Short mmCIF file of C-alpha atoms in Angstrom, two decimals:
data_model
loop_
_atom_site.label_atom_id
_atom_site.label_comp_id
_atom_site.label_asym_id
_atom_site.label_seq_id
_atom_site.Cartn_x
_atom_site.Cartn_y
_atom_site.Cartn_z
CA MET A 1 19.68 -51.70 32.08
CA LYS A 2 16.28 -50.58 30.82
CA PRO A 3 15.86 -46.87 30.33
CA VAL A 4 13.54 -44.78 32.41
CA SER A 5 9.87 -45.19 31.27
CA HIS A 6 8.48 -42.44 29.13
CA SER A 7 5.05 -41.47 27.92
CA VAL A 8 4.77 -40.96 24.19
CA TYR A 9 2.67 -37.89 24.83
CA TYR A 10 5.32 -36.43 27.10
CA CYS A 11 8.05 -37.02 24.57
CA ALA A 12 6.00 -35.43 21.78
CA MET A 13 5.21 -32.39 23.88
CA VAL A 14 8.80 -31.86 24.88
CA VAL A 15 10.02 -32.09 21.33
CA ALA A 16 7.16 -29.89 20.03
CA PHE A 17 8.08 -27.18 22.62
CA GLY A 18 10.80 -26.17 20.17
CA ALA A 19 8.03 -25.20 17.74
CA PHE A 20 6.57 -23.00 20.47
CA ILE A 21 9.85 -21.11 20.68
CA LEU A 22 9.94 -20.78 16.85
CA GLY A 23 6.49 -19.30 16.98
CA LEU A 24 7.60 -16.85 19.62
CA ASP A 25 10.72 -15.85 17.65
CA ALA A 26 8.77 -15.48 14.42
CA ALA A 27 5.87 -13.39 15.89
CA LEU A 28 7.74 -11.29 18.46
CA ILE A 29 9.60 -9.51 15.62
CA SER A 30 6.22 -8.39 14.18
CA GLY A 31 5.75 -6.14 17.13
CA THR A 32 9.22 -4.60 16.91
CA ILE A 33 9.07 -3.55 13.19
CA LYS A 34 7.85 0.02 13.82
CA PHE A 35 10.32 0.63 16.70
CA VAL A 36 13.41 -0.89 15.05
CA SER A 37 12.57 0.87 11.71
CA GLN A 38 12.47 4.21 13.36
CA GLU A 39 15.58 3.64 15.54
CA PHE A 40 17.77 2.39 12.75
CA ALA A 41 15.97 4.28 9.84
CA LEU A 42 15.24 1.17 7.83
CA THR A 43 13.99 0.91 4.21
CA ASP A 44 11.29 -1.57 3.10
CA MET A 45 13.99 -4.08 1.95
CA GLN A 46 15.88 -3.75 5.27
CA VAL A 47 12.72 -4.47 7.13
CA GLY A 48 12.12 -7.47 4.99
CA ALA A 49 15.72 -8.63 5.62
CA MET A 50 15.29 -8.27 9.35
CA VAL A 51 12.06 -10.30 9.45
CA SER A 52 13.19 -12.93 6.90
CA ALA A 53 16.80 -13.45 8.17
CA PRO A 54 15.80 -16.60 10.08
CA GLY A 55 14.04 -17.88 6.92
CA LEU A 56 17.18 -17.40 4.90
CA ALA A 57 19.35 -19.15 7.55
CA VAL A 58 17.18 -22.21 7.82
CA LEU A 59 17.76 -22.78 4.12
CA PHE A 60 21.45 -23.40 4.84
CA ALA A 61 20.66 -25.40 8.02
CA LEU A 62 18.32 -27.74 6.27
CA MET A 63 21.02 -28.66 3.78
CA ILE A 64 22.81 -30.51 6.54
CA THR A 65 19.98 -31.31 8.98
CA GLY A 66 19.33 -34.65 7.41
CA TYR A 67 23.01 -35.68 7.59
CA ILE A 68 23.31 -34.54 11.21
CA CYS A 69 20.11 -36.33 12.28
CA ASP A 70 21.29 -39.62 10.67
CA ARG A 71 24.79 -39.13 12.01
CA ILE A 72 24.25 -38.23 15.72
CA GLY A 73 20.56 -38.91 16.12
CA ARG A 74 17.33 -36.90 16.43
CA LYS A 75 17.76 -36.18 20.19
CA LYS A 76 21.26 -34.77 20.11
CA THR A 77 20.35 -32.70 17.02
CA LEU A 78 17.48 -31.08 18.92
CA ILE A 79 19.67 -30.38 21.89
CA GLY A 80 22.02 -28.45 19.60
CA ILE A 81 19.19 -26.60 18.05
CA SER A 82 17.88 -25.52 21.49
CA PHE A 83 21.30 -24.01 22.35
CA ILE A 84 21.21 -21.98 19.17
CA TYR A 85 17.84 -20.56 20.12
CA ILE A 86 19.34 -19.39 23.52
CA PHE A 87 22.32 -17.69 21.93
CA SER A 88 20.20 -15.96 19.21
CA ALA A 89 17.62 -14.70 21.74
CA ILE A 90 20.29 -13.14 23.86
CA ALA A 91 22.22 -11.59 20.98
CA SER A 92 19.02 -10.15 19.36
CA THR A 93 17.88 -8.56 22.66
CA PHE A 94 21.15 -6.74 23.13
CA ALA A 95 21.99 -5.99 19.48
CA PRO A 96 23.57 -2.54 19.42
CA ASN A 97 22.79 -1.89 15.70
CA TYR A 98 20.85 -3.16 12.69
CA GLU A 99 23.68 -5.27 11.37
CA THR A 100 24.17 -7.14 14.68
CA LEU A 101 20.40 -7.70 14.88
CA ILE A 102 20.39 -9.26 11.42
CA ILE A 103 23.31 -11.57 12.28
CA ALA A 104 21.66 -12.58 15.57
CA ARG A 105 18.40 -13.38 13.88
CA PHE A 106 20.19 -15.26 11.06
CA ILE A 107 21.91 -17.45 13.69
CA GLY A 108 18.54 -18.04 15.27
CA GLY A 109 17.12 -19.15 11.95
CA LEU A 110 19.59 -22.09 11.97
CA ALA A 111 17.38 -23.44 14.81
CA PHE A 112 14.17 -23.25 12.70
CA THR A 113 15.05 -26.82 11.60
CA SER A 114 13.43 -27.84 14.90
CA LEU A 115 10.15 -28.22 13.01
CA SER A 116 11.34 -30.88 10.58
CA VAL A 117 13.34 -32.71 13.28
CA ALA A 118 10.45 -32.63 15.67
CA ALA A 119 8.12 -34.09 13.00
CA MET A 120 10.70 -36.73 12.18
CA TYR A 121 11.19 -37.71 15.83
CA ILE A 122 7.48 -37.80 16.76
CA GLY A 123 6.60 -39.77 13.60
CA GLU A 124 9.19 -42.36 14.55
CA ILE A 125 8.07 -42.84 18.15
CA ALA A 126 4.28 -42.63 17.66
CA PRO A 127 1.89 -45.58 17.34
CA SER A 128 0.06 -45.38 13.96
CA LYS A 129 -3.39 -44.90 15.64
CA ILE A 130 -2.35 -41.57 17.22
CA ARG A 131 0.52 -40.49 14.99
CA GLY A 132 -1.49 -37.72 13.23
CA LYS A 133 -2.63 -36.30 16.55
CA LEU A 134 0.92 -36.37 18.00
CA VAL A 135 2.62 -34.78 15.00
CA THR A 136 -0.04 -32.12 14.97
CA ILE A 137 1.18 -31.11 18.38
CA VAL A 138 4.08 -29.48 16.49
CA GLN A 139 1.68 -27.14 14.72
CA VAL A 140 -0.23 -26.40 17.93
CA SER A 141 2.99 -25.43 19.56
CA ILE A 142 3.82 -23.01 16.74
CA VAL A 143 0.49 -21.24 16.82
CA VAL A 144 0.52 -21.12 20.66
CA GLY A 145 3.94 -19.50 20.27
CA PHE A 146 2.59 -17.02 17.73
CA SER A 147 -0.42 -16.25 20.01
CA ALA A 148 1.78 -15.83 23.10
CA ALA A 149 4.00 -13.50 21.15
CA TYR A 150 1.09 -11.33 20.11
CA PHE A 151 -0.19 -11.13 23.70
CA ILE A 152 3.31 -10.26 24.88
CA ASN A 153 3.82 -7.64 22.20
CA TYR A 154 0.50 -6.00 23.01
CA GLY A 155 1.15 -6.15 26.71
CA VAL A 156 4.62 -4.66 26.42
CA LEU A 157 3.24 -1.92 24.11
CA LEU A 158 0.56 -0.92 26.61
CA LEU A 159 3.12 -0.95 29.48
CA SER A 160 5.53 1.14 27.46
CA GLN A 161 2.82 3.86 27.24
CA SER A 162 2.31 3.85 31.05
CA ASP A 163 3.64 6.67 33.28
CA MET A 164 4.55 4.22 36.10
CA ALA A 165 8.03 4.91 37.51
CA TRP A 166 9.33 1.34 37.07
CA VAL A 167 8.51 1.43 33.36
CA SER A 168 11.10 4.18 32.90
CA ALA A 169 13.45 2.59 35.33
CA ILE A 170 13.88 -0.50 33.23
CA ALA A 171 13.80 1.45 29.96
CA LEU A 172 10.53 -0.28 28.82
CA ASP A 173 9.33 2.89 27.29
CA THR A 174 12.48 3.62 25.36
CA GLN A 175 13.74 0.08 24.60
CA THR A 176 10.34 -1.48 23.99
CA TRP A 177 11.42 -3.69 21.15
CA ARG A 178 14.32 -5.17 23.18
CA TRP A 179 11.85 -6.29 25.92
CA MET A 180 9.67 -7.88 23.28
CA LEU A 181 12.61 -9.95 21.92
CA GLY A 182 14.03 -10.74 25.32
CA VAL A 183 10.97 -12.78 26.34
CA GLU A 184 12.29 -15.66 24.18
CA ILE A 185 15.35 -16.34 26.35
CA VAL A 186 13.59 -18.06 29.22
CA PRO A 187 11.56 -20.71 27.24
CA ALA A 188 14.68 -21.48 25.14
CA ILE A 189 16.57 -22.33 28.33
CA VAL A 190 13.70 -24.46 29.61
CA TRP A 191 13.50 -26.43 26.34
CA PHE A 192 17.23 -27.08 26.42
CA ALA A 193 16.90 -28.69 29.83
CA LEU A 194 13.80 -30.80 28.96
CA LEU A 195 15.36 -32.42 25.90
CA PHE A 196 17.79 -34.32 28.18
CA THR A 197 14.77 -36.15 29.59
CA ILE A 198 13.51 -37.89 26.40
CA PRO A 199 14.82 -41.11 24.83
CA LYS A 200 16.42 -41.53 21.42
CA SER A 201 14.36 -42.41 18.41
CA PRO A 202 13.89 -46.24 18.26
CA ARG A 203 13.89 -46.19 14.43
CA TRP A 204 17.22 -44.35 14.41
CA LEU A 205 18.58 -46.89 16.97
CA ILE A 206 17.52 -49.73 14.62
CA MET A 207 19.28 -48.08 11.71
CA LYS A 208 22.39 -47.95 13.87
CA GLY A 209 22.11 -51.61 14.90
CA GLN A 210 21.13 -50.89 18.53
CA GLU A 211 18.15 -53.14 18.54
CA GLU A 212 17.91 -53.98 22.16
CA GLU A 213 17.72 -50.34 23.27
CA ALA A 214 15.17 -49.74 20.50
CA LYS A 215 12.98 -52.57 21.81
CA ASP A 216 13.03 -51.14 25.35
CA ILE A 217 11.84 -47.77 24.08
CA ILE A 218 9.17 -49.22 21.77
CA ALA A 219 7.80 -51.21 24.68
CA GLN A 220 7.04 -47.98 26.52
CA PHE A 221 5.03 -46.42 23.69
CA ASP A 222 2.04 -48.93 23.19
CA HIS A 223 2.67 -49.70 19.57
CA ASP A 224 0.19 -52.01 17.70
CA LEU A 225 2.95 -54.54 17.15
CA SER A 226 5.23 -56.05 19.74
CA PRO A 227 8.74 -54.61 20.08
CA GLU A 228 10.19 -57.52 18.24
CA GLU A 229 7.69 -57.27 15.37
CA GLU A 230 8.16 -53.57 15.15
CA VAL A 231 12.01 -53.92 14.94
CA ALA A 232 11.58 -56.69 12.32
CA GLN A 233 9.21 -54.54 10.21
CA VAL A 234 11.64 -51.55 10.27
CA LYS A 235 14.63 -53.80 9.44
CA THR A 236 12.70 -55.17 6.44
CA SER A 237 11.97 -51.65 5.26
CA LEU A 238 15.67 -50.79 5.60
CA LYS A 239 16.66 -53.85 3.64
CA VAL A 240 14.22 -52.97 0.84
CA ASP A 241 15.73 -49.48 0.79
CA PRO A 242 19.50 -49.88 1.19
CA ALA A 243 19.88 -46.12 0.55
CA SER A 244 19.20 -45.74 4.33
CA ASN A 245 22.80 -46.53 5.06
CA SER A 246 24.20 -43.58 3.15
CA PHE A 247 23.16 -39.91 3.33
CA PHE A 248 24.08 -39.25 -0.27
CA ALA A 249 22.44 -42.42 -1.48
CA SER A 250 19.23 -41.43 0.37
CA PHE A 251 19.30 -37.97 -1.33
CA LYS A 252 19.81 -39.60 -4.72
CA ALA A 253 16.92 -41.96 -4.09
CA LEU A 254 14.52 -39.02 -3.80
CA PHE A 255 14.84 -38.58 -7.55
CA SER A 256 14.11 -42.20 -8.34
CA THR A 257 11.01 -43.25 -10.24
CA LYS A 258 9.55 -45.23 -7.33
CA LEU A 259 9.36 -42.17 -5.07
CA ARG A 260 8.00 -39.88 -7.73
CA LYS A 261 4.44 -39.75 -6.38
CA ALA A 262 5.55 -39.08 -2.75
CA VAL A 263 7.97 -36.38 -3.96
CA ILE A 264 5.35 -34.54 -6.04
CA VAL A 265 2.86 -34.59 -3.10
CA ALA A 266 5.49 -33.30 -0.70
CA LEU A 267 6.73 -30.67 -3.14
CA THR A 268 3.21 -29.31 -3.79
CA ILE A 269 2.35 -29.11 -0.10
CA ALA A 270 5.75 -27.49 0.68
CA ILE A 271 5.20 -24.71 -1.83
CA VAL A 272 1.50 -24.10 -1.39
CA GLN A 273 1.61 -23.91 2.37
CA GLN A 274 3.82 -20.83 2.19
CA ALA A 275 2.70 -19.45 -1.16
CA THR A 276 -0.76 -18.78 0.25
CA GLY A 277 0.93 -16.01 2.29
CA ILE A 278 0.49 -17.34 5.85
CA ASN A 279 3.89 -15.90 7.07
CA ALA A 280 3.17 -12.51 5.41
CA ILE A 281 0.09 -12.29 7.73
CA LEU A 282 1.61 -13.88 10.85
CA PHE A 283 5.06 -12.24 10.70
CA TYR A 284 3.64 -8.85 9.73
CA ALA A 285 0.36 -9.02 11.58
CA PRO A 286 0.31 -5.45 12.99
CA THR A 287 1.49 -4.07 9.63
CA VAL A 288 -1.23 -5.91 7.78
CA PHE A 289 -3.92 -4.59 10.10
CA GLU A 290 -2.57 -1.05 9.90
CA GLN A 291 -3.27 -1.22 6.09
CA ILE A 292 -6.95 -1.29 6.84
CA GLY A 293 -6.72 1.80 8.95
CA VAL A 294 -7.39 0.46 12.45
CA GLY A 295 -4.34 2.23 14.04
CA THR A 296 -1.32 0.86 15.88
CA ASP A 297 -2.90 -0.19 19.17
CA ALA A 298 -5.86 -1.83 17.45
CA ALA A 299 -3.51 -3.55 14.97
CA PHE A 300 -1.63 -5.15 17.86
CA LEU A 301 -4.93 -6.19 19.48
CA ASN A 302 -6.15 -7.77 16.18
CA ALA A 303 -2.88 -9.62 16.04
CA VAL A 304 -3.79 -11.16 19.41
CA VAL A 305 -7.21 -12.26 17.94
CA VAL A 306 -5.33 -13.89 15.02
CA GLY A 307 -3.22 -15.83 17.45
CA VAL A 308 -6.24 -17.04 19.51
CA VAL A 309 -8.09 -18.08 16.39
CA GLY A 310 -5.04 -19.96 15.20
CA VAL A 311 -4.64 -21.84 18.47
CA ALA A 312 -8.36 -22.79 18.57
CA PHE A 313 -8.50 -24.29 15.14
CA THR A 314 -5.22 -26.08 15.36
CA ILE A 315 -6.69 -27.85 18.42
CA VAL A 316 -9.77 -28.65 16.23
CA ALA A 317 -7.27 -30.28 13.77
CA ILE A 318 -5.89 -32.47 16.57
CA PHE A 319 -9.29 -33.91 17.29
CA LEU A 320 -10.23 -34.35 13.58
CA ILE A 321 -7.03 -35.49 11.87
CA ASP A 322 -7.20 -39.13 13.03
CA LYS A 323 -10.94 -39.28 12.65
CA VAL A 324 -11.82 -37.37 9.51
CA GLY A 325 -8.47 -37.98 7.86
CA ARG A 326 -5.71 -35.88 6.22
CA ARG A 327 -7.21 -35.59 2.81
CA PRO A 328 -10.72 -34.13 3.63
CA LEU A 329 -9.17 -31.59 5.98
CA LEU A 330 -6.52 -30.48 3.45
CA MET A 331 -8.91 -30.25 0.53
CA SER A 332 -11.57 -28.30 2.40
CA GLY A 333 -8.91 -26.08 3.94
CA LEU A 334 -7.44 -25.16 0.54
CA ILE A 335 -10.92 -24.24 -0.79
CA LEU A 336 -11.62 -22.08 2.19
CA ALA A 337 -8.18 -20.49 2.13
CA SER A 338 -8.51 -19.52 -1.58
CA VAL A 339 -12.00 -18.08 -1.08
CA SER A 340 -11.02 -16.05 1.97
CA LEU A 341 -7.92 -14.63 0.29
CA PHE A 342 -10.08 -13.59 -2.61
CA ILE A 343 -12.44 -11.87 -0.22
CA CYS A 344 -9.43 -9.85 1.09
CA HIS A 345 -8.62 -8.97 -2.55
CA ILE A 346 -12.07 -7.65 -3.12
CA GLY A 347 -12.01 -5.65 0.09
CA PHE A 348 -8.73 -3.89 -0.73
CA LYS A 349 -9.74 -3.44 -4.44
CA GLN A 350 -12.75 -1.50 -3.43
CA ALA A 351 -10.94 0.81 -0.92
CA SER A 352 -10.26 4.48 -1.58
CA TYR A 353 -8.10 7.07 0.20
CA GLN A 354 -8.72 10.73 0.98
CA LEU A 355 -7.49 13.24 3.55
CA SER A 356 -9.37 16.38 4.51
CA ALA A 357 -7.59 19.69 5.24
CA GLU A 358 -8.43 19.29 8.94
CA GLN A 359 -7.02 15.84 9.11
CA ILE A 360 -3.80 16.89 7.44
CA SER A 361 -3.48 19.76 9.84
CA GLU A 362 -3.89 17.48 12.90
CA ILE A 363 -1.50 14.87 11.57
CA SER A 364 1.15 17.42 10.58
CA GLN A 365 1.18 18.83 14.09
CA SER A 366 1.15 15.59 15.98
CA HIS A 367 3.87 13.95 13.86
CA ASP A 368 5.91 17.04 12.91
CA ILE A 369 5.56 16.64 9.18
CA SER A 370 4.85 19.25 6.49
CA GLY A 371 4.35 19.51 2.71
CA ILE A 372 1.29 17.25 2.33
CA GLU A 373 -1.27 20.11 2.42
CA HIS A 374 -1.72 19.83 -1.36
CA LEU A 375 -3.17 16.37 -0.94
CA ALA A 376 -6.27 17.79 0.86
CA ASP A 377 -9.57 16.39 -0.54
CA LYS A 378 -7.83 14.40 -3.28
CA THR A 379 -9.18 10.85 -3.73
CA PHE A 380 -6.85 7.93 -4.50
CA ASP A 381 -8.26 4.64 -5.80
CA THR A 382 -5.40 2.43 -4.51
CA ASP A 383 -3.01 2.38 -1.59
CA ILE A 384 -0.15 2.44 -4.06
CA ALA A 385 -1.31 5.79 -5.56
CA PHE A 386 -1.89 7.24 -2.09
CA LYS A 387 1.57 6.14 -0.78
CA ALA A 388 3.26 7.35 -3.97
CA ALA A 389 1.71 10.83 -3.44
CA LEU A 390 2.97 10.88 0.15
CA LYS A 391 6.47 9.80 -0.91
CA GLN A 392 6.83 12.85 -3.17
CA THR A 393 6.97 15.11 -0.10
CA MET A 394 7.96 12.76 2.71
CA SER A 395 11.13 10.74 3.37
CA GLU A 396 10.79 6.99 3.77
CA ALA A 397 11.56 7.29 7.52
CA GLU A 398 8.87 9.96 7.95
CA LEU A 399 6.32 7.91 6.03
CA ARG A 400 7.05 4.79 8.05
CA ALA A 401 6.65 6.65 11.33
CA ALA A 402 3.29 8.29 10.27
CA GLU A 403 1.95 5.56 7.95
CA SER A 404 -0.43 4.03 10.50
CA VAL A 405 -2.15 7.30 11.36
CA LEU A 406 -2.21 8.48 7.74
CA LEU A 407 -3.94 5.28 6.60
CA GLN A 408 -6.22 5.31 9.57
CA ASN A 409 -7.52 8.78 8.58
CA ALA A 410 -7.47 8.40 4.82
CA ILE A 411 -8.83 4.96 4.06
CA SER A 412 -12.46 4.21 3.19
CA ILE A 413 -12.73 0.45 3.27
CA ASP A 414 -15.20 -2.27 4.33
CA VAL A 415 -13.20 -3.39 7.39
CA VAL A 416 -15.65 -6.25 8.08
CA VAL A 417 -15.07 -7.73 4.66
CA VAL A 418 -11.23 -7.67 5.01
CA MET A 419 -11.24 -8.82 8.63
CA THR A 420 -13.64 -11.65 7.70
CA GLY A 421 -11.35 -12.72 4.88
CA ILE A 422 -8.24 -12.67 7.04
CA MET A 423 -9.79 -14.56 9.91
CA LEU A 424 -11.35 -17.24 7.64
CA PHE A 425 -7.91 -17.66 6.11
CA ILE A 426 -6.40 -18.17 9.56
CA VAL A 427 -9.10 -20.73 10.33
CA ALA A 428 -8.53 -22.56 7.06
CA PHE A 429 -4.73 -22.67 7.41
CA HIS A 430 -4.64 -23.83 10.99
CA TYR A 431 -6.95 -26.79 10.69
CA SER A 432 -5.50 -27.98 7.32
CA LEU A 433 -2.31 -26.71 5.63
CA GLY A 434 -0.50 -25.82 8.85
CA PRO A 435 -0.58 -29.13 10.78
CA ILE A 436 -1.12 -31.59 7.91
CA LEU A 437 2.13 -30.62 6.15
CA TRP A 438 4.19 -32.03 9.05
CA VAL A 439 2.02 -35.02 9.49
CA LEU A 440 2.33 -36.05 5.85
CA PHE A 441 6.03 -35.34 5.78
CA SER A 442 6.38 -37.80 8.70
CA GLU A 443 4.30 -40.44 6.89
CA ILE A 444 4.81 -40.57 3.20
CA PHE A 445 8.57 -41.37 2.87
CA PRO A 446 10.16 -44.78 3.66
CA THR A 447 12.25 -45.06 6.82
CA GLY A 448 15.47 -45.25 4.88
CA VAL A 449 15.12 -41.87 3.23
CA ARG A 450 13.01 -40.00 5.84
CA GLY A 451 16.04 -38.43 7.50
CA VAL A 452 16.90 -36.78 4.26
CA ALA A 453 13.44 -36.27 2.71
CA ILE A 454 11.91 -34.24 5.50
CA PRO A 455 14.70 -31.73 5.71
CA VAL A 456 14.78 -31.44 1.92
CA PHE A 457 11.09 -30.53 1.59
CA ALA A 458 11.20 -28.44 4.78
CA PHE A 459 14.00 -26.58 2.87
CA ILE A 460 11.72 -25.99 -0.10
CA SER A 461 8.93 -24.72 2.16
CA SER A 462 11.33 -22.53 4.09
CA MET A 463 12.71 -21.12 0.78
CA VAL A 464 9.21 -20.02 -0.37
CA SER A 465 8.62 -18.67 3.15
CA TYR A 466 11.80 -16.64 2.99
CA PHE A 467 10.79 -14.99 -0.29
CA VAL A 468 7.34 -14.25 1.11
CA GLN A 469 8.78 -12.60 4.20
CA GLN A 470 11.58 -10.78 2.41
CA PHE A 471 9.51 -9.07 -0.22
CA PHE A 472 6.14 -8.61 1.51
CA PRO A 473 6.88 -4.96 2.73
CA TRP A 474 8.17 -4.07 -0.78
CA LEU A 475 5.19 -5.75 -2.54
CA LEU A 476 2.71 -4.04 -0.19
CA ASN A 477 4.20 -0.64 -1.10
CA ASN A 478 4.79 -1.22 -4.74
CA ILE A 479 2.06 -3.64 -5.95
CA GLY A 480 -0.60 -3.09 -3.33
CA ALA A 481 -2.51 -5.17 -0.86
CA ALA A 482 -5.24 -6.21 -3.33
CA ASP A 483 -2.90 -7.87 -5.89
CA VAL A 484 -0.82 -9.53 -3.23
CA PHE A 485 -3.88 -11.20 -1.78
CA MET A 486 -4.95 -12.23 -5.27
CA PHE A 487 -1.62 -13.95 -5.83
CA TYR A 488 -2.05 -15.83 -2.54
CA ALA A 489 -5.56 -16.96 -3.58
CA ILE A 490 -4.42 -18.31 -6.97
CA SER A 491 -1.60 -20.27 -5.18
CA GLY A 492 -4.22 -21.94 -3.09
CA VAL A 493 -6.34 -22.91 -6.18
CA VAL A 494 -3.24 -24.45 -7.97
CA GLY A 495 -2.42 -26.52 -4.81
CA PHE A 496 -5.94 -27.87 -4.60
CA VAL A 497 -5.84 -29.01 -8.23
CA PHE A 498 -2.58 -30.91 -7.82
CA LEU A 499 -3.36 -32.51 -4.40
CA TYR A 500 -6.88 -33.48 -5.28
CA LYS A 501 -5.42 -35.82 -7.95
CA LEU A 502 -2.45 -37.15 -6.10
CA LEU A 503 -2.94 -37.14 -2.33
CA PRO A 504 -3.99 -40.46 -0.78
CA GLU A 505 -5.56 -40.91 2.67
CA THR A 506 -2.99 -42.04 5.21
CA LYS A 507 -4.96 -42.15 8.54
CA HIS A 508 -4.67 -45.28 10.63
CA LYS A 509 -1.97 -46.77 8.40
CA THR A 510 1.48 -47.80 9.45
CA ILE A 511 4.40 -46.00 7.77
CA GLU A 512 5.22 -49.21 5.93
CA GLN A 513 1.62 -49.49 4.62
CA ILE A 514 1.72 -45.93 3.37
CA GLU A 515 5.08 -46.68 1.79
CA ALA A 516 3.61 -49.63 -0.06
CA GLU A 517 0.79 -47.39 -1.38
CA LEU A 518 2.84 -44.39 -2.48
CA VAL A 519 6.13 -45.98 -3.56
CA ALA A 520 6.09 -47.60 -6.96
CA SER A 521 7.59 -51.07 -7.24
#
């Protein structure tokens, strides 16, 4: 019996909805940092651990994702991932203490493998002429999730400050951060239900010898070749690469000479995408904007702008990726990202910090702090020196609670320069590094090793992301914003040099054609 007919666009959008939930999960936490830090009296490293817990968990999950995908299939793996999102969202929302919150977020991080599995699935069902566009939907979903989270955080923050009776009745004013995190529960349940409506990956079915079912599914998706020709081509690829029949043989094949070029390209993109600091800005968006002295409410609003810009330019990438190509977008994006990050470095490098006696008096009264009167009219050349002076008379908890207002009053900085740098970086990342990583991961590896290769390099990218998230609060307070942004800029330059020499163009090529170009004989 033939399966129910499916649209390739529908299937791609359903699978990519998991990336939307990941974006929600990652960005919702950014709005809770101040509230959770105050409630549980967290240190910089504890804040980093709270934000990065999913990033640590996904490292473990990715070690077995490839095996699970090849064993039970892409569809069943995604269904399991969606259930983990539901459990984590509920547990995080009702976490009674810091330790429970960390555990709940760690469990949720196991589901972050949804990105690599989604890219794998879409790459395997998509006709070559629209594969780039369809895989890019994954990145669109992420940034829409980020943007939605920033809107939600800002909306919840404004409501929590309202004097309406129902706000107090549902504890929105006292449990603000729980309402922010609780939003994720509903879309996670919706995704779980939708995943039962999509077919299995035809390439996976061919690997398992279920060719007739694979032909029925391929026939629905308007491939360039007939179902019979498509099956024959995939079977030929599998014969050429017998490693496809064994998970461990596939993993070993990644280190073979013939895959060296594909591996170097994937490794470079995996590292550079995260080493440019995108998740420091996205996961800590309000914190980053507080560093330029705009205040808490304005910081949340600017985070909303970041989300909107990210969505807009990811959509631009969808329209350009199969027309302009992967290589031009990635190369131009790396140049713009590096320049914009250097602009941020210059902006923070030129900043100075000074509090007047009147400002200190007002802040002391409104935030119930004392002992900083001796700092009146003293000028500090860096944020590090300013914060160090504050730490001599304030506890870490007191400083965290008052940091936004202290920076807002003390800093003298060209806000336009820093904001321009940040927004240009968001533009550059979302039309290049963000979506193209997943497109290339889905294209550059032979069918036989793709089930292992994508999770392996997603693991590497996630590992870099974890370190960025974990140590960003500490680096911000111990090295300073200027030097942090300089490191990110240098990472972009290094990535450009490597990829300019190695990255081929892959648009409008079948996976087998790309394999012939990248894989040495």
